[in-house]
Amino acid sequence: MKEYIELPMHHSRAFTCKRSLTPRRTTSKVEYSDTGWQGMGLTQFTDTPHSHSSKALLVVAVLAALISVSAPCQINECWAQYSYALQHLGKSGMCIALRTYHQCTRNSASDCTGNIHYHSVRRMIESSLKKNNCSMTGKFFTGNVPKGYSHKSVEETPQECTFSPKAGYGHCGLFGDPHLRTFTNKYQTCKVRGAWPLIDNEYLTVQVTNDPVGKDSSATATSKLTVIIKKHEECGSDRYITYQAQTNNLPNRFQNGRSVFGYENSVRLVEVVEGRHIEIHIRYIDTTILVRQIGHYFTFSLQTPLELVQKMLNKTMDSGLNLCIKGCPKSEIIDYKHFLTKKNARLKSATDSATVTNQMTREQAIQKCKNTNVVDFYFDSCVFDLMTTGDSNFTQAANSAQQDILRFIPQVWGTFKNRTSLPVYVQTHKNSSNPLCISQIFYWIILLCTYLRLLTR
């Protein structure tokens, strides 16, 4: 019987999901020795003037130990806080999660003094802090663990069918009308009406369906989302796993009614907010899919190892669309920057036979989006959506999309300019449409023609 399976990867031949065939020990053995008392029984005590006080101290120590052991040690609650922090922050927030875990266990020290497992966990945390080059001082995770949050205790944490990327993570997101961030850091606003594939590789497929947001509008948003996790007999499932969300229906289960699959629940669906936010975790490829319903439409965000992204990029002969890799086709891309230069812009209708009256002026949209604390591309997207639909839910969609990328790729914040205005676009438009500028161009053209005519005489 094989002790491992091989999953094809770029450069190296495979992911290796090792699966142990023997029970694993998850806690360190802690041994205590007391060389001060070598004998057995009461005959080893000498009845001296201090013996009564020594016996009394011994009784007090034993009682204290018993009380300590019987007190509720909150070590698993600390693990829940660490697990939730890591899930919320992603692997890039490992140091914050570990510091939070360490602080929690320190605060539980008085209740866990006699708990051998507690001391083992403390040493494990300190070792992990050193291994990850984490300082003992710095930020802590302050979020509250949701009531009923499902987590495994520290001794149950699986190591098999687990992949740890060496090159970091890639991110793809889709939100609003619709706006796309690709794995290659392209930011686009697209039409893409109908069904379109976002991801398609040997492990999973994600497809979205975008419908018009109004009867006569060419503006679209995601009304249906399908995730298909392909069969993976060793770590996942021996058949395809399907998840499907449609407007006003964000299920908390896969289509067959289950929420977990595979060895040690290596495929897991978690409902974060009922009817509003779910996450799918695929441990053997270390991939997280996040889906929110905001208003009538969905936002999508995915984090996956760069090794997988690179493999998809290397499929140059693949003629498939795969929006997260290739972006939108040129014919589907909307020049949102030019659109935003117009105070009263209107999109053409789906039939191109009429125009749709915008529901919000540019200045109103700018003010609303400023209040939502979105910046740069997410600010532009917010303004665009409000001008084309007038639906204030799109401000929350932009904000959620911005939060998702900061959760999955925190270092991207350093590339943001924190822009919450449109001066560059507006100035560009003014220069290109200035009548004086156009008349000057014609003047110089006429002058040049006259000069050339004189030269030919």
XYZ file of C-alpha atoms in Angstrom:
457
model
C 0.000 0.000 0.000
C 1.390 3.414 -0.949
C 2.262 5.718 1.928
C 1.975 8.822 -0.222
C 0.301 10.173 -3.297
C 1.761 12.433 -5.917
C -0.062 15.500 -7.172
C 1.498 17.025 -10.327
C 3.135 20.398 -9.742
C 5.409 22.873 -11.535
C 9.207 22.368 -11.376
C 9.098 19.468 -8.947
C 7.067 16.581 -10.196
C 4.457 16.564 -7.476
C 2.832 17.743 -4.305
C 3.398 14.927 -1.838
C 0.574 14.371 0.601
C 2.128 12.001 3.092
C -0.259 9.854 5.018
C 0.984 8.052 8.073
C 0.063 4.397 8.469
C 0.811 4.323 12.188
C -0.677 6.356 15.031
C 0.996 9.718 15.536
C 1.968 11.244 18.824
C 0.999 14.871 18.937
C 2.117 15.889 22.367
C 5.541 15.765 23.913
C 6.121 13.437 26.820
C 7.033 15.345 29.964
C 8.844 13.460 32.714
C 9.443 14.695 36.234
C 11.988 13.355 38.697
C 12.359 14.164 42.369
C 15.747 13.225 43.718
C 15.019 14.718 47.124
C 13.012 11.712 48.351
C 14.456 8.305 47.493
C 12.649 6.126 49.970
C 9.156 4.665 50.168
C 6.669 4.821 52.981
C 6.565 6.782 56.232
C 9.657 5.095 57.656
C 11.783 7.428 55.605
C 10.614 10.447 57.600
C 12.413 11.331 60.769
C 10.271 12.864 63.460
C 12.163 16.083 64.094
C 10.881 19.374 65.491
C 10.319 20.482 61.907
C 8.598 17.317 60.700
C 5.080 18.477 61.523
C 5.517 21.727 59.636
C 7.075 19.816 56.710
C 4.098 17.453 56.594
C 1.746 20.433 56.672
C 3.551 22.078 53.778
C 3.420 18.825 51.833
C -0.358 18.539 52.363
C -0.844 22.162 51.224
C 1.253 21.544 48.105
C -0.702 18.404 47.212
C -4.042 20.191 47.714
C -2.874 23.110 45.586
C -1.864 20.740 42.815
C -5.216 18.955 42.976
C -7.085 22.266 42.835
C -4.959 23.343 39.908
C -5.673 20.151 38.014
C -9.397 20.308 38.672
C -9.676 23.986 37.636
C -10.861 24.500 34.051
C -7.776 24.818 31.861
C -8.702 26.882 28.796
C -6.010 25.482 26.484
C -8.488 24.419 23.801
C -10.110 27.874 23.848
C -6.639 29.316 23.196
C -6.256 26.914 20.273
C -9.643 28.053 18.914
C -8.485 31.667 19.070
C -5.230 30.786 17.274
C -7.054 28.695 14.652
C -9.618 31.428 13.976
C -6.920 34.134 13.810
C -4.917 32.090 11.308
C -8.031 31.405 9.236
C -8.934 35.106 9.271
C -5.420 36.463 8.607
C -4.046 33.726 6.350
C -0.591 32.157 6.554
C 1.038 35.588 6.169
C -0.412 36.467 9.596
C 1.291 33.500 11.267
C 3.333 35.652 13.694
C 0.250 37.591 14.841
C -1.670 34.335 15.366
C 1.227 32.725 17.280
C 1.693 35.773 19.530
C -2.039 35.718 20.260
C -1.846 31.991 21.059
C 1.162 32.561 23.324
C -0.507 35.421 25.173
C -3.678 33.368 25.721
C -1.739 30.434 27.189
C 0.188 32.783 29.484
C -3.075 34.231 30.755
C -4.263 30.672 31.478
C -1.129 29.712 33.416
C -2.742 29.809 36.871
C -5.525 27.411 35.808
C -3.260 25.033 33.882
C -0.300 24.611 36.253
C -0.913 20.894 36.789
C -1.864 20.167 33.175
C 1.034 18.369 31.468
C -0.465 18.951 28.019
C -0.525 22.705 28.717
C 3.246 22.810 29.292
C 3.823 20.814 26.121
C 1.739 23.306 24.128
C 3.638 26.241 25.634
C 6.937 24.771 24.470
C 5.470 24.047 21.033
C 4.322 27.683 20.645
C 7.699 29.070 21.700
C 9.407 26.737 19.241
C 7.047 27.836 16.446
C 7.709 31.510 17.215
C 11.452 30.920 16.800
C 11.007 28.752 13.712
C 8.951 31.473 11.986
C 11.290 34.275 13.126
C 8.479 35.921 15.075
C 9.190 38.545 17.714
C 7.490 38.215 21.092
C 6.428 41.842 20.773
C 4.130 43.146 18.075
C 0.512 43.032 16.939
C -2.074 40.653 18.401
C -5.309 39.401 16.894
C -8.196 41.136 18.674
C -11.153 39.585 16.859
C -13.694 37.533 18.797
C -14.105 33.864 17.994
C -17.691 33.430 16.692
C -20.094 31.496 18.869
C -20.192 27.896 17.791
C -16.953 28.209 15.806
C -15.922 24.709 14.785
C -12.282 23.819 15.368
C -10.169 20.820 16.138
C -8.306 20.682 19.421
C -4.552 21.044 19.186
C -3.936 17.335 19.657
C -6.264 16.552 16.719
C -4.608 18.855 14.180
C -3.963 16.758 11.056
C -0.595 16.754 9.326
C -1.410 14.334 6.510
C -2.881 15.589 3.235
C -1.544 19.044 4.078
C 0.406 21.211 1.654
C 2.605 24.120 2.755
C 3.617 26.366 -0.173
C 7.191 27.582 -0.423
C 6.605 30.481 -2.807
C 3.655 32.208 -1.123
C 0.127 32.736 -2.393
C -1.755 34.178 -5.327
C -5.144 35.900 -5.180
C -8.037 36.344 -7.590
C -11.191 38.297 -6.834
C -14.431 39.236 -8.599
C -17.013 41.701 -7.290
C -19.493 44.395 -8.252
C -20.271 45.234 -11.883
C -18.077 43.004 -12.270
C -14.538 44.053 -11.384
C -11.723 41.535 -11.631
C -8.329 41.199 -9.986
C -6.286 38.484 -11.667
C -3.469 36.332 -10.294
C -1.113 38.492 -12.384
C -2.223 41.694 -10.595
C -4.362 43.045 -13.438
C -7.351 45.173 -12.405
C -10.196 45.201 -14.927
C -13.850 46.174 -15.226
C -15.719 43.914 -17.630
C -19.088 43.195 -19.211
C -18.826 39.355 -19.283
C -22.562 38.764 -19.410
C -23.609 35.123 -19.032
C -21.514 32.165 -17.795
C -17.725 32.541 -17.543
C -14.984 30.332 -16.017
C -12.766 31.923 -13.383
C -10.595 28.909 -12.499
C -10.150 25.589 -14.239
C -7.310 23.251 -13.291
C -6.886 19.595 -12.321
C -8.148 20.224 -8.788
C -11.139 22.523 -9.143
C -13.331 24.594 -11.440
C -15.091 27.849 -10.541
C -17.680 29.382 -12.861
C -19.818 32.506 -12.457
C -22.953 33.731 -14.235
C -23.403 37.484 -14.580
C -26.809 39.016 -15.283
C -27.866 42.620 -16.062
C -28.557 44.634 -12.916
C -31.514 46.331 -14.579
C -33.974 45.684 -17.392
C -32.244 47.944 -19.936
C -28.751 47.999 -18.460
C -25.541 46.540 -19.845
C -24.087 46.685 -16.323
C -23.917 43.136 -14.954
C -23.191 41.465 -11.597
C -22.705 37.891 -10.408
C -25.999 36.161 -9.681
C -24.821 32.537 -9.726
C -21.597 30.823 -8.674
C -20.558 27.188 -9.034
C -17.538 25.481 -7.457
C -16.581 21.960 -8.550
C -13.845 20.212 -6.558
C -12.535 17.392 -8.701
C -12.143 13.876 -7.352
C -9.056 13.122 -5.303
C -9.369 9.667 -3.812
C -6.491 9.801 -1.338
C -7.148 13.146 0.342
C -10.502 14.395 -0.960
C -13.406 12.483 -2.460
C -13.734 9.640 -4.976
C -16.237 11.757 -6.910
C -16.752 15.396 -7.826
C -17.922 17.733 -5.035
C -20.253 20.523 -6.192
C -21.240 23.765 -4.484
C -23.724 26.141 -6.094
C -25.038 29.522 -4.933
C -27.794 31.538 -6.602
C -29.368 34.895 -5.801
C -30.854 34.836 -2.281
C -29.540 31.319 -1.695
C -26.044 30.904 -0.227
C -26.106 27.299 1.083
C -24.076 26.135 4.070
C -23.625 22.664 2.550
C -22.382 21.125 -0.659
C -25.058 19.893 -3.066
C -25.183 16.430 -1.502
C -25.908 17.886 1.944
C -22.452 17.361 3.457
C -20.029 20.037 4.662
C -16.817 17.951 4.957
C -15.021 15.396 2.796
C -11.782 13.498 2.676
C -9.104 12.354 5.071
C -9.337 14.313 8.334
C -11.912 16.637 6.692
C -9.388 17.928 4.162
C -12.263 19.549 2.226
C -14.394 21.688 4.511
C -17.213 24.216 4.021
C -17.663 26.751 6.832
C -20.611 29.127 7.178
C -19.161 32.319 8.658
C -22.344 34.432 8.541
C -25.634 32.673 7.884
C -26.847 33.316 4.363
C -24.175 35.949 3.778
C -20.648 34.506 3.950
C -19.223 31.003 3.415
C -15.685 29.678 2.984
C -14.427 26.480 1.371
C -11.064 25.165 2.547
C -9.163 22.556 0.515
C -6.247 21.558 2.729
C -4.331 19.274 0.370
C -3.769 22.190 -2.042
C -3.897 24.846 0.711
C -6.619 26.783 -1.117
C -9.370 28.969 0.352
C -12.481 30.084 -1.545
C -14.564 32.885 -0.043
C -18.090 33.743 -1.231
C -20.299 36.546 0.077
C -23.804 37.575 -0.883
C -24.260 41.343 -0.683
C -27.667 42.548 -1.753
C -28.732 40.341 -4.665
C -25.232 39.587 -5.930
C -22.094 37.655 -5.000
C -18.467 38.515 -4.425
C -15.767 35.906 -4.938
C -12.232 35.674 -3.588
C -9.681 32.862 -3.822
C -6.247 32.280 -2.322
C -4.072 29.473 -3.683
C -0.333 28.625 -3.678
C 1.795 30.345 -6.298
C 3.016 26.906 -7.385
C -0.489 26.183 -8.681
C -0.796 29.653 -10.225
C 2.502 29.188 -12.045
C 1.389 25.843 -13.394
C -1.777 27.428 -14.807
C 0.264 30.249 -16.334
C 2.558 27.715 -18.001
C -0.333 26.172 -19.930
C 0.288 28.483 -22.878
C -1.392 26.074 -25.300
C -4.610 26.108 -23.309
C -7.252 27.916 -25.321
C -9.678 28.128 -22.394
C -10.723 31.473 -20.982
C -9.861 31.101 -17.268
C -10.465 34.775 -16.298
C -8.346 34.657 -13.121
C -5.301 33.843 -15.283
C -5.909 35.592 -18.606
C -8.237 38.393 -17.574
C -11.265 39.437 -19.606
C -11.204 39.328 -23.426
C -10.494 42.749 -24.931
C -13.985 42.948 -26.383
C -15.424 42.575 -22.859
C -13.281 45.189 -21.080
C -14.897 48.509 -20.119
C -12.681 51.613 -20.048
C -13.833 52.569 -16.566
C -11.251 55.361 -16.264
C -12.722 57.203 -19.259
C -16.232 56.560 -17.959
C -15.374 58.119 -14.583
C -14.238 61.374 -16.206
C -17.845 62.168 -17.099
C -20.041 63.733 -14.471
C -23.231 62.328 -15.986
C -21.962 59.223 -17.759
C -24.380 56.624 -19.049
C -23.707 53.070 -20.135
C -25.330 51.813 -23.303
C -28.117 49.349 -22.806
C -27.689 45.645 -23.395
C -29.088 46.090 -26.923
C -27.018 49.231 -27.662
C -30.252 50.869 -28.870
C -30.645 53.197 -25.936
C -28.843 54.533 -22.903
C -29.551 53.972 -19.252
C -30.019 56.959 -16.999
C -27.546 56.869 -14.147
C -29.044 56.660 -10.691
C -26.378 58.685 -8.910
C -24.205 61.642 -9.874
C -20.450 61.282 -9.801
C -20.092 63.626 -6.841
C -22.708 61.717 -4.831
C -20.967 58.436 -5.636
C -17.552 59.820 -4.676
C -18.854 60.959 -1.289
C -20.509 57.599 -0.556
C -17.382 55.682 -1.504
C -15.158 57.929 0.624
C -17.347 57.070 3.613
C -16.817 53.356 2.886
C -13.006 53.646 3.309
C -12.101 52.069 -0.025
C -9.063 53.256 -1.989
C -7.482 53.107 -5.446
C -9.071 50.489 -7.768
C -11.670 49.588 -5.124
C -12.621 53.268 -4.824
C -12.909 53.601 -8.621
C -15.025 50.435 -8.770
C -17.304 51.716 -6.035
C -17.885 55.038 -7.841
C -18.423 53.261 -11.177
C -21.022 50.896 -9.716
C -22.985 53.641 -7.977
C -23.039 55.781 -11.125
C -24.259 52.862 -13.266
C -26.723 51.250 -10.848
C -27.450 53.573 -7.920
C -27.418 50.468 -5.687
C -25.638 51.315 -2.408
C -24.969 47.610 -1.755
C -22.103 47.891 -4.226
C -20.188 50.092 -1.766
C -20.136 47.183 0.666
C -19.089 44.820 -2.132
C -16.057 46.996 -2.897
C -15.185 47.229 0.792
C -15.427 43.447 1.255
C -13.263 42.826 -1.824
C -10.622 45.185 -0.428
C -10.724 43.422 2.951
C -10.319 40.041 1.264
C -7.141 40.936 -0.591
C -5.652 42.491 2.553
C -6.465 39.278 4.423
C -4.994 36.979 1.788
C -2.101 39.163 0.535
C -1.397 41.708 3.345
C 1.781 42.982 1.691
C -0.280 44.435 -1.166
C -1.234 47.296 1.172
C 2.252 48.708 0.629
C 1.456 49.158 -3.072
C -1.749 51.134 -2.464
C -1.673 54.916 -2.869
C -4.702 55.447 -0.592
C -6.352 57.543 -3.308
C -9.979 58.537 -2.687
C -10.525 60.948 -5.586
C -10.498 61.019 -9.405
C -8.217 63.998 -10.213
C -5.970 62.119 -12.633
C -8.827 60.806 -14.749
C -10.766 64.078 -14.716
C -7.731 66.179 -15.678
C -6.895 63.796 -18.510
C -10.437 64.100 -19.831
C -10.389 67.884 -19.606
C -7.173 68.085 -21.583
C -8.479 65.766 -24.302
C -11.812 67.614 -24.677
C -10.640 71.216 -24.290
C -11.921 73.180 -27.362
C -9.019 75.594 -27.135
C -6.551 72.720 -27.278
C -8.294 71.257 -30.363
C -8.366 74.631 -32.168
C -4.651 75.045 -31.512
C -3.964 71.669 -33.104
C -5.889 72.666 -36.256
C -4.046 75.980 -36.338
C -0.655 74.277 -36.326
C -1.753 71.748 -38.948
C -2.868 74.557 -41.297
C 0.349 76.459 -40.668
C 2.442 73.377 -41.427
C 0.537 72.694 -44.650
C 1.037 76.295 -45.775
C 4.756 76.065 -45.054
C 5.130 72.830 -47.008
C 3.256 74.332 -49.982
C 5.639 77.275 -50.024
C 8.613 74.926 -50.015
C 7.359 73.030 -53.057
C 7.036 76.156 -55.223
